PDB file of C-alpha atoms in Angstrom:
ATOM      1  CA  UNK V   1       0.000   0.000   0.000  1.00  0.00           C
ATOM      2  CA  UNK V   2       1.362   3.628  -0.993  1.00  0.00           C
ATOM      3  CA  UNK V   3       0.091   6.684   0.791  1.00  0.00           C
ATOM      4  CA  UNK V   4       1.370   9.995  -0.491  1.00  0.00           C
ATOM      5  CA  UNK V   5       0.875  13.075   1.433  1.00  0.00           C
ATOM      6  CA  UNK V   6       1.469  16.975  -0.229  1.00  0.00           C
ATOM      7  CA  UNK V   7       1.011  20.314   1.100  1.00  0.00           C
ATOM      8  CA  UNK V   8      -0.233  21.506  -2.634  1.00  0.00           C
ATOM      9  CA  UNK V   9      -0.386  25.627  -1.130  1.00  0.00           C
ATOM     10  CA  UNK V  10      -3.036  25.707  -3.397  1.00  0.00           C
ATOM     11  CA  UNK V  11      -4.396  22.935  -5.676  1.00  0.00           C
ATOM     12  CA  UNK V  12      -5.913  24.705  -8.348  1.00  0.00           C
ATOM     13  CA  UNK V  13      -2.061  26.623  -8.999  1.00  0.00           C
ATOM     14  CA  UNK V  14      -0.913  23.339  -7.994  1.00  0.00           C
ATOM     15  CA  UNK V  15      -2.455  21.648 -11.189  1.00  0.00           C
ATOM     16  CA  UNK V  16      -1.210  23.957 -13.269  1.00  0.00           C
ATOM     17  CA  UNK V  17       2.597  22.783 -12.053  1.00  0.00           C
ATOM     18  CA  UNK V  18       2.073  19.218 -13.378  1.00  0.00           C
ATOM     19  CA  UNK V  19       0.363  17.881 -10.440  1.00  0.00           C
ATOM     20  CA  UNK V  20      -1.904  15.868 -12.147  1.00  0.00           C
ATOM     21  CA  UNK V  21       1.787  14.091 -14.238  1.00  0.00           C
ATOM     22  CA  UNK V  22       2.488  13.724 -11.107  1.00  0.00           C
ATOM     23  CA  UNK V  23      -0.349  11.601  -9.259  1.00  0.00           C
ATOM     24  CA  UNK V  24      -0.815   9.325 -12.357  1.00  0.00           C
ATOM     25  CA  UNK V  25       3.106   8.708 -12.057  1.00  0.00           C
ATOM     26  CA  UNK V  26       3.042   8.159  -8.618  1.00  0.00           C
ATOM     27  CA  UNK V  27       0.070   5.590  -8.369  1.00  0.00           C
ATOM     28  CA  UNK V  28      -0.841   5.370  -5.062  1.00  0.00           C
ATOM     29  CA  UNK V  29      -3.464   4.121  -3.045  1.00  0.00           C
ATOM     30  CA  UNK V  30      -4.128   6.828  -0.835  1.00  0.00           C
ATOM     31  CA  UNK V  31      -3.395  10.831  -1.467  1.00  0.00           C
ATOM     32  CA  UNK V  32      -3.476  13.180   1.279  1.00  0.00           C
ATOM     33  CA  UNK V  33      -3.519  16.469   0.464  1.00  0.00           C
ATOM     34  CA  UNK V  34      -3.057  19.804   2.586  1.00  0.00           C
ATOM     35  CA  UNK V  35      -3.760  23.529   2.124  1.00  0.00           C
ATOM     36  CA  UNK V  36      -6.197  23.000  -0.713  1.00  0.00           C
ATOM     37  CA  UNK V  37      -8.286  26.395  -0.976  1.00  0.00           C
ATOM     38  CA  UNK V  38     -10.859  24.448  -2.781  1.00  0.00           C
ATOM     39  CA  UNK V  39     -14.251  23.415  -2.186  1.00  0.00           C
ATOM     40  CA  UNK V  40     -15.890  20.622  -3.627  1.00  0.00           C
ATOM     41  CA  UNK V  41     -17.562  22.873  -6.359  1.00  0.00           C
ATOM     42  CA  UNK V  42     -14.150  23.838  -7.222  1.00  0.00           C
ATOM     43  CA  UNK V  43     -12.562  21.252  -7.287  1.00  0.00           C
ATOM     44  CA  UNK V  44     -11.360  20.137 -10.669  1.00  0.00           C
ATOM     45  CA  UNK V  45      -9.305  17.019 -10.609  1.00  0.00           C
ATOM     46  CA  UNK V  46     -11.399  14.197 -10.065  1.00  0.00           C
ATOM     47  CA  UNK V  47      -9.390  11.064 -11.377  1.00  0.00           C
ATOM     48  CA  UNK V  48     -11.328   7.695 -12.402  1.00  0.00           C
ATOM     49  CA  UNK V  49     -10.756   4.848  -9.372  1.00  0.00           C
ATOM     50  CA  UNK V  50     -10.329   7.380  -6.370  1.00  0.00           C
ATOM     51  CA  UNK V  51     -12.952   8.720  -4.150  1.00  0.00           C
ATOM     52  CA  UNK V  52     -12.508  12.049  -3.271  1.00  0.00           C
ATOM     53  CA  UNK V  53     -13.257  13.726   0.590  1.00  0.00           C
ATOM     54  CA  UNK V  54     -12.763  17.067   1.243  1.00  0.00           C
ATOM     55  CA  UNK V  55     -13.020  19.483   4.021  1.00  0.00           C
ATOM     56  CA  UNK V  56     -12.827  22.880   2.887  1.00  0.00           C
ATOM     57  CA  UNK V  57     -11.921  25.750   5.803  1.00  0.00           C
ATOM     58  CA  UNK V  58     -14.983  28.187   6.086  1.00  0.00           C
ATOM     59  CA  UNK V  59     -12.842  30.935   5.082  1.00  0.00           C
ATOM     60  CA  UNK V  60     -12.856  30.938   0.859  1.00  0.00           C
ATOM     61  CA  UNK V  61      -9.442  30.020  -0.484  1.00  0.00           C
ATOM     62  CA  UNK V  62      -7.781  29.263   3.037  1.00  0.00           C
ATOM     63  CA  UNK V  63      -6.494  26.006   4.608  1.00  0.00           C
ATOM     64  CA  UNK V  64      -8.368  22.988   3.473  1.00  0.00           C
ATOM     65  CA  UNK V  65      -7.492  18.633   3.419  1.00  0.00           C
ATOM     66  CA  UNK V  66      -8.162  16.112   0.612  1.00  0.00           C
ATOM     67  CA  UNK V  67      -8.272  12.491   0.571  1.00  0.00           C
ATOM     68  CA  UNK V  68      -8.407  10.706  -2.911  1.00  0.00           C
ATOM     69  CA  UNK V  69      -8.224   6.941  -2.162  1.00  0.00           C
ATOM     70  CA  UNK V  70      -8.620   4.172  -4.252  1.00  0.00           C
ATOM     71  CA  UNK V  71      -9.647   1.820  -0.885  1.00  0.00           C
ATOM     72  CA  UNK V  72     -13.281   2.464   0.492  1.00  0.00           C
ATOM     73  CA  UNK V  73     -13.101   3.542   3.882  1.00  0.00           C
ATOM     74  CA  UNK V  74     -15.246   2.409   6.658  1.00  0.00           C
ATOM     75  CA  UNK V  75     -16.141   5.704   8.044  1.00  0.00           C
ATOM     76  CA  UNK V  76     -14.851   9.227   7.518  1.00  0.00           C
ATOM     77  CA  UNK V  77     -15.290  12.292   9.852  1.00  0.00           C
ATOM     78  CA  UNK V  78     -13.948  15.959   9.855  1.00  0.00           C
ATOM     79  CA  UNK V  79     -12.207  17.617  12.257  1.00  0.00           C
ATOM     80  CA  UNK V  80     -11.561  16.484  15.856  1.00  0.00           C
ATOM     81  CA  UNK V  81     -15.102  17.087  17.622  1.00  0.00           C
ATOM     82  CA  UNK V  82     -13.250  20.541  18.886  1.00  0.00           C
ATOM     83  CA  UNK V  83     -15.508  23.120  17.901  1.00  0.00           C
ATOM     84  CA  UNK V  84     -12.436  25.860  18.879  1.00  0.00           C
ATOM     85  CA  UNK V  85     -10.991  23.790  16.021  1.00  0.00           C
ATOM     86  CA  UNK V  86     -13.276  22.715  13.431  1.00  0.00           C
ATOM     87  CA  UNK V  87     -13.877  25.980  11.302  1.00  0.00           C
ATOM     88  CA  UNK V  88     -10.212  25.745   9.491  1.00  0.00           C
ATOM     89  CA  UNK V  89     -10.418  23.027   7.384  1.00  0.00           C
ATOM     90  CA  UNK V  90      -7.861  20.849   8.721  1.00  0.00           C
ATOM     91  CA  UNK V  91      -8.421  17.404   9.667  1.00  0.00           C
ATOM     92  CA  UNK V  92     -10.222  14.293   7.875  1.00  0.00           C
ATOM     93  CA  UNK V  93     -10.221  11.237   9.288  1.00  0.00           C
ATOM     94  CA  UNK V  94     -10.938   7.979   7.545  1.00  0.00           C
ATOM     95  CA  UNK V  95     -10.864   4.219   9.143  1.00  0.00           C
ATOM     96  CA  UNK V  96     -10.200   1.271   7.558  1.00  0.00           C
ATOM     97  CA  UNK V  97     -10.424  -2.035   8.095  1.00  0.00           C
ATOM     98  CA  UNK V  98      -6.504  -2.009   9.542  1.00  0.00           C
ATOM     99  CA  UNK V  99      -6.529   1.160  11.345  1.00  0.00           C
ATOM    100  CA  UNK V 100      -7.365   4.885  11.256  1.00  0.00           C
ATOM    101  CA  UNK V 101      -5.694   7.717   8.653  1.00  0.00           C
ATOM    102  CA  UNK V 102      -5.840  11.052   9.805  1.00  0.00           C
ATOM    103  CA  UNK V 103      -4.989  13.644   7.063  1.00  0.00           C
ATOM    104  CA  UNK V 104      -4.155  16.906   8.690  1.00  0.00           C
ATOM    105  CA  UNK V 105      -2.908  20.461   8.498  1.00  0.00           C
ATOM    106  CA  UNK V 106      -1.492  21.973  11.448  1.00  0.00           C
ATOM    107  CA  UNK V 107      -2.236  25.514  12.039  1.00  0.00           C
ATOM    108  CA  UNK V 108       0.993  27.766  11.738  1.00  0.00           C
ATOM    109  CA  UNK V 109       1.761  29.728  14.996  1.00  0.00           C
ATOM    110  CA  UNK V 110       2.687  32.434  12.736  1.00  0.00           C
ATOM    111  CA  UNK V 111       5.301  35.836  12.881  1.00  0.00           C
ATOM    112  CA  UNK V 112       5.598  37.202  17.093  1.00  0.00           C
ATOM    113  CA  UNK V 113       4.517  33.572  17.324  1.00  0.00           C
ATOM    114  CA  UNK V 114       0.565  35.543  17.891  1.00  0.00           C
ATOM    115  CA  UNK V 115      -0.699  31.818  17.530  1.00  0.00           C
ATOM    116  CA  UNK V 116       1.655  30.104  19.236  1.00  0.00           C
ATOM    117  CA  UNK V 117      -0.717  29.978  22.455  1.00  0.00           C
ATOM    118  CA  UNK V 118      -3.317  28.582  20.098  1.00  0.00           C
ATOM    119  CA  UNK V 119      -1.399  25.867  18.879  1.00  0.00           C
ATOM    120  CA  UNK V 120      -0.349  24.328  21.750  1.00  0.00           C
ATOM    121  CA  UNK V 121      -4.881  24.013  22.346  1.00  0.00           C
ATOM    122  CA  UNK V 122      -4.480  22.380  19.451  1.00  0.00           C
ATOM    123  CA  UNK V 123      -1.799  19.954  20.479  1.00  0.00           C
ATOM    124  CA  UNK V 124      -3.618  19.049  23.773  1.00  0.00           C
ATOM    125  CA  UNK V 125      -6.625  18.400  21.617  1.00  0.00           C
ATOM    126  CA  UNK V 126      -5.266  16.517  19.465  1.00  0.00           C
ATOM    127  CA  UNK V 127      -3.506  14.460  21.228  1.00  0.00           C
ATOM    128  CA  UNK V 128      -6.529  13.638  23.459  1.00  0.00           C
ATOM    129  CA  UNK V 129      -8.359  12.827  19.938  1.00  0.00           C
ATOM    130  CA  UNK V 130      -5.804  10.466  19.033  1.00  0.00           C
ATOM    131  CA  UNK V 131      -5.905   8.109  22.271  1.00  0.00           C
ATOM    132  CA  UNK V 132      -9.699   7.651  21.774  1.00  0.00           C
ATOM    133  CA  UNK V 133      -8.731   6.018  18.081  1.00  0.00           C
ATOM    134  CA  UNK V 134      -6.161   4.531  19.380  1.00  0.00           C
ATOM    135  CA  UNK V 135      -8.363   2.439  21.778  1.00  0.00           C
ATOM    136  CA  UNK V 136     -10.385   1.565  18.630  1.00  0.00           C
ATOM    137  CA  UNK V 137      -7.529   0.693  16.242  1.00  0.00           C
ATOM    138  CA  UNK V 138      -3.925   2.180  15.283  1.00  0.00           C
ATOM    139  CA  UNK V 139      -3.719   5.123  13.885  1.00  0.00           C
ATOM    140  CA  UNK V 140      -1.384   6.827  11.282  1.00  0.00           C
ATOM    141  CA  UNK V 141      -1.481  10.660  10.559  1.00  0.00           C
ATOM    142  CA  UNK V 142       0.435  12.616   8.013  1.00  0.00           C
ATOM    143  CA  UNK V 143       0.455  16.252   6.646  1.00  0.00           C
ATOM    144  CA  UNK V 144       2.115  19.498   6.943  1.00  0.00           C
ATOM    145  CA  UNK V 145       2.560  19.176  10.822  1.00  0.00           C
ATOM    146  CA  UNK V 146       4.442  22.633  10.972  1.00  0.00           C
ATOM    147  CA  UNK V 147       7.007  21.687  13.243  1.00  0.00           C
ATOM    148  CA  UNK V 148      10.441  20.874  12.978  1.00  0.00           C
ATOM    149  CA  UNK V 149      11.130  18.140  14.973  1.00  0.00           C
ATOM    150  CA  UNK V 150      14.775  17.731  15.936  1.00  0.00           C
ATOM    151  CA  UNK V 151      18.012  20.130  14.296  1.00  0.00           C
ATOM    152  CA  UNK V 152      18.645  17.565  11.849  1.00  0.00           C
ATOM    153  CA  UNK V 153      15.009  18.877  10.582  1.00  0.00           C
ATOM    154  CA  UNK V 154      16.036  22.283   9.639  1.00  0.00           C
ATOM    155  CA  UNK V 155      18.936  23.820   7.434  1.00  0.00           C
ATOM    156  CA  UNK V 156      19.530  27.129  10.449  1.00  0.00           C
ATOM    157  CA  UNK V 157      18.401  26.150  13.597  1.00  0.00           C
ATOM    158  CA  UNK V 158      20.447  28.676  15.790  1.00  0.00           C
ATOM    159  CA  UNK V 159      18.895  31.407  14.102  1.00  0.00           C
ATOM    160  CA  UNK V 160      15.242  29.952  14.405  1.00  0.00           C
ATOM    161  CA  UNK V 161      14.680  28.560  17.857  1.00  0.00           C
ATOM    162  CA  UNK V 162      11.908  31.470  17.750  1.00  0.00           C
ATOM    163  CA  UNK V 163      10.692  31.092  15.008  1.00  0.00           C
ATOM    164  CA  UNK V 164       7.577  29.533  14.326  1.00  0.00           C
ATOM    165  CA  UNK V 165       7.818  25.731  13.970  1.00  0.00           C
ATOM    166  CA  UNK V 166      10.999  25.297  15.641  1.00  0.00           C
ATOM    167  CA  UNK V 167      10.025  27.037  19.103  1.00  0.00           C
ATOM    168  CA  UNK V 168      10.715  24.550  22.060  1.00  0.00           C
ATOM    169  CA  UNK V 169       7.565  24.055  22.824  1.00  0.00           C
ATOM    170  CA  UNK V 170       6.353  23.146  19.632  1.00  0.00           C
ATOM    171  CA  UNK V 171       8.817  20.342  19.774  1.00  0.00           C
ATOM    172  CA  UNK V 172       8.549  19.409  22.746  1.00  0.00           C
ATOM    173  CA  UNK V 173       4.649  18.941  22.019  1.00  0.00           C
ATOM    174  CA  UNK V 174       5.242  16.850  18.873  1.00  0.00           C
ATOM    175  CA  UNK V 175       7.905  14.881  21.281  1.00  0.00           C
ATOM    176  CA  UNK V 176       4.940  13.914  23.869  1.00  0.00           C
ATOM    177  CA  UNK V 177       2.666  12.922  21.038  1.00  0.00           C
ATOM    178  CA  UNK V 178       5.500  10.155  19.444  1.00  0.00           C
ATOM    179  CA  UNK V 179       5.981   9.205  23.406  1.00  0.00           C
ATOM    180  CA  UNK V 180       2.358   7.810  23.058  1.00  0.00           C
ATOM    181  CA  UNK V 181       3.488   5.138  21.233  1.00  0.00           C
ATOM    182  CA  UNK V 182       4.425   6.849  17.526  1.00  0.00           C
ATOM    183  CA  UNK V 183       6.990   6.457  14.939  1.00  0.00           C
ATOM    184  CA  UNK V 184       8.405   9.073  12.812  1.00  0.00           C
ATOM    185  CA  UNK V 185       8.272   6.876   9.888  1.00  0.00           C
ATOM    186  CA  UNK V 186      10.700   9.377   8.103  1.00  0.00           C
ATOM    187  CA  UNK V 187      13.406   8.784  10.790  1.00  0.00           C
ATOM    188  CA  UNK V 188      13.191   5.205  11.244  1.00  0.00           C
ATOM    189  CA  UNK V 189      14.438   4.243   7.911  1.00  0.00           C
ATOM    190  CA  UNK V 190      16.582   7.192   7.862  1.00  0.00           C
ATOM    191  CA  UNK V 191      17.846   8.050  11.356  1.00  0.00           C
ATOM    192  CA  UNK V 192      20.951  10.714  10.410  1.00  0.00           C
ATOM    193  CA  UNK V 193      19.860  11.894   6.781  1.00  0.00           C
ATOM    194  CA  UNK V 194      19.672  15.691   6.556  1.00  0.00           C
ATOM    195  CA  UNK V 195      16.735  16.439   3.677  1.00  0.00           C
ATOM    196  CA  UNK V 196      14.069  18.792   3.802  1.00  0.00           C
ATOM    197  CA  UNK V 197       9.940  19.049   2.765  1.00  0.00           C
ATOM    198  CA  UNK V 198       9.786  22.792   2.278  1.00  0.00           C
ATOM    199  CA  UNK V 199      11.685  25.577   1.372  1.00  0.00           C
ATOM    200  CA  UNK V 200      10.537  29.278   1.949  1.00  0.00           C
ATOM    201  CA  UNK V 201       9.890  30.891  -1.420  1.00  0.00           C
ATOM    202  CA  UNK V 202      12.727  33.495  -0.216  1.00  0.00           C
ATOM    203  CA  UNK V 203      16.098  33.889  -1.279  1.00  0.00           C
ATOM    204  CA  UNK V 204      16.380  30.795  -3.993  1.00  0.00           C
ATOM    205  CA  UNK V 205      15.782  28.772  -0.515  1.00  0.00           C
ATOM    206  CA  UNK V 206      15.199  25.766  -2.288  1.00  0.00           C
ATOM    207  CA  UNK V 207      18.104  26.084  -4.884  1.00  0.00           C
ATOM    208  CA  UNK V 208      19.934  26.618  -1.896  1.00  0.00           C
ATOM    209  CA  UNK V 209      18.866  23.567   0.021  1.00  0.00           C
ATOM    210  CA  UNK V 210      17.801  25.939   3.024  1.00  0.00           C
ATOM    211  CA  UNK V 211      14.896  23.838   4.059  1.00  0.00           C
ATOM    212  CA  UNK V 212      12.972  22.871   6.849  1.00  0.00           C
ATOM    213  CA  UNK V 213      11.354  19.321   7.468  1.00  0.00           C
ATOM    214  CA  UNK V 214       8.012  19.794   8.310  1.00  0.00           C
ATOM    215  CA  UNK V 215       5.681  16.962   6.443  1.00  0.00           C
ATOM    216  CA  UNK V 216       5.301  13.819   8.067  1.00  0.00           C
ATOM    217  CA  UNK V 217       3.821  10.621   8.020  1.00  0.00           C
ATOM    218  CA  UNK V 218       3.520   9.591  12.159  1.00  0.00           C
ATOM    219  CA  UNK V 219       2.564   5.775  12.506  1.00  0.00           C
ATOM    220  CA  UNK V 220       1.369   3.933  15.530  1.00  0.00           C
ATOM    221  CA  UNK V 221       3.934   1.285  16.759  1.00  0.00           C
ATOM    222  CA  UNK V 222       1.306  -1.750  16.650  1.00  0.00           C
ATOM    223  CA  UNK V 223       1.945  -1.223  12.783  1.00  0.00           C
ATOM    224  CA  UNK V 224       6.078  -0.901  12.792  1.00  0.00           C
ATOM    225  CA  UNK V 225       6.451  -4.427  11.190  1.00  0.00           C
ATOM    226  CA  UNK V 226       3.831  -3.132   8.386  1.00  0.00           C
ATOM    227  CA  UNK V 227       5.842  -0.349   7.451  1.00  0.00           C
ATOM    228  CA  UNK V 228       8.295  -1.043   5.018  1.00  0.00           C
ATOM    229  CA  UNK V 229       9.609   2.032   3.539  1.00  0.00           C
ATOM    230  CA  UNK V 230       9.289   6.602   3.746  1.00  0.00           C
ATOM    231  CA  UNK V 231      10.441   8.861   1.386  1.00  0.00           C
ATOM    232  CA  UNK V 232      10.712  12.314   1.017  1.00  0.00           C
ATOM    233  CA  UNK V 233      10.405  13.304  -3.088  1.00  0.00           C
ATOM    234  CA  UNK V 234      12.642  16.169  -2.492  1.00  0.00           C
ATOM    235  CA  UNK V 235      12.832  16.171  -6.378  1.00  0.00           C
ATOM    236  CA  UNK V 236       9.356  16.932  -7.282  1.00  0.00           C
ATOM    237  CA  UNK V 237       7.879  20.668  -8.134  1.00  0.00           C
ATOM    238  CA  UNK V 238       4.721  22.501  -7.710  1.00  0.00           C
ATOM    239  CA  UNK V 239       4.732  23.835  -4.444  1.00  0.00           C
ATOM    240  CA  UNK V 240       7.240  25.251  -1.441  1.00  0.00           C
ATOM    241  CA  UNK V 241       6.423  21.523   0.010  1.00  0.00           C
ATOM    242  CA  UNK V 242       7.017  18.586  -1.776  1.00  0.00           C
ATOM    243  CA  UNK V 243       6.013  15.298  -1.336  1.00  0.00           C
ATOM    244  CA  UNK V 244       6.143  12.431   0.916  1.00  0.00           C
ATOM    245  CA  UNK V 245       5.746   9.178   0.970  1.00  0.00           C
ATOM    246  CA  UNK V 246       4.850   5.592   3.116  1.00  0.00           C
ATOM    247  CA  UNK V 247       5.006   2.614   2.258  1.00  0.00           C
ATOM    248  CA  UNK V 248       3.221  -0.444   4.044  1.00  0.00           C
ATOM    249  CA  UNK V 249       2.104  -3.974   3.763  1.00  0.00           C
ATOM    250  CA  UNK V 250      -1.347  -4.644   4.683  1.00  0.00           C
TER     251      UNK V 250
END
C-alpha cells in the first residue's frame, strides 16, 4: 500500500505545475492532500478509481485537506469534535479495516509567534483525539505538521529557535505525542539523513537547500512491522512543500 501526502499551497495553482503528471506517475493508493483552498464545487481534478473527501476551511481560499483513495473507507469524519478547532479546514479522518488515517494540516503559529498559544490548544486536543482512536484501532497521521522536529530537521536552527515551527515548545509537544506510542516513519528508515519538505519561497531557498522538514507521516507502533519504507520526493515541483511518501504492507 502507498500513501502519499502533499502540502499543494493551493491545488488549483498546484495543477497547473504538473500535479496531475504527477499523481498518475506516482500511483498510489491513498493521497493526502493539505492547504487546498478548494471546495468541492471547485474542485477540478477528479481522477477515475479514487474517491474524493474534502473538508474545505470556512474561510474561501484558506487552509483545506483532501483524501483521494482508491480503498473504500469504513467511516470518515472531519475535524476532531473541537468546535475551537473545526472551522479551518484541517483534519479528515478515515478508518479502515486495519486502522485509522488522519490527514491533517497543522495551524501555523505564525510571525511574534501571535498563535503560538493557540497551537499548543491544538496539540492538547489533538492528542486527546488520538488516544480515543487509538483504543479503537492504530492510527497513522500525516500532513504538513508545521514543526520541525529535531536540528537535523532544519537547514539554520540557531537562528530559528523562535521562530515559528521550531520554538521549544512546539517540539517538545510533537515529542509527547511520538511518546504515546508513535513512529516518525521518516526517521526510522533514515535516522541521520539531513533532507528537507519545504523551502521558503525566499532567497532561492530551495536552490539553496535551506529547508525545513516539516511533512510527516507519524505511525502507531502496533503497525512498525507493516511499514516497510518513507520517502521524502525532495525532487518533485509545484509547491514550497514537496512530497512524501509511506510505504506499508497490509
Amino acid at each position: 500500500m502507498k500513501l502519499i501526502s502533499w502540502n499543494v499551497a493551493g491545488l488549483r495553482a498546484c495543477l497547473k505545475k504538473g500535479f496531475a503528471d504527477f499523481f498518475t506517475r506516482i500511483n498510489a493508493d491513498i493521497v493526502c492532500l493539505e492547504e487546498t483552498k478548494v471546495t468541492m464545487e471547485e474542485l477540478e481534478f477528479k481522477p477515475e478509481g479514487y474517491e474524493i473527501y474534502l473538508n474545505p476551511a470556512e474561510k474561501k481560499g484558506y487552509s483545506g485537506v483532501a483524501v483521494y483513495t482508491r480503498i473504500h473507507p469504513l467511516n470518515v469524519s472531519y475535524g476532531m469534535g473541537v468546535e475551537e478547532h473545526d472551522h479551518e479546514g484541517r483534519m479528515i479522518t478515515l478508518e479502515f479495516a486495519e486502522f485509522f488515517l488522519i490527514a491533517m494540516y497543522v495551524p501555523n503559529s505564525k510571525r511574534e509567534l501571535v498563535r503560538l498559544d493557540y497551537r499548543m490548544e491544538w496539540e492538547k486536543d489533538f492528542r486527546e483525539y488520538l488516544q480515543k482512536l487509538e483504543k479503537q484501532k492504530p492510527v497513522i497521521f500525516c500532513g504538513d505538521l508545521n514543526v520541525a522536529h529535531k536540528e537535523i530537521d532544519i537547514a539554520n536552527p540557531k537562528s530559528n529557535l523562535r521562530s515559528a515551527g521550531f520554538t521549544i515548545e512546539e517540539r517538545t509537544e510533537f515529542s509527547k505525542t511520538l511518546e504515546l506510542g508513535y513512529i516518525d516513519s521518516y526517521r526510522y528508515f533514515n535516522p541521520e539523513k539531513v533532507i528537507y519538505s519545504w523551502w521558503s519561497y525566499l532567497g532561492s531557498a530551495r536552490e539553496k537547500n535551506i529547508g525545513w522538514r516539516i511533512d510527516y507521516f507519524v505511525v502507531s507502533k502496533k503497525l512498525e512491522k507493516n511499514m516497510k519504507d518513507a520517502k521524502i520526493l525532495n525532487g518533485i515541483y509545484g509547491s514550497d512543500h514537496c512530497p512524501i511518501e509511506l510505504d506499508l504492507e497490509i
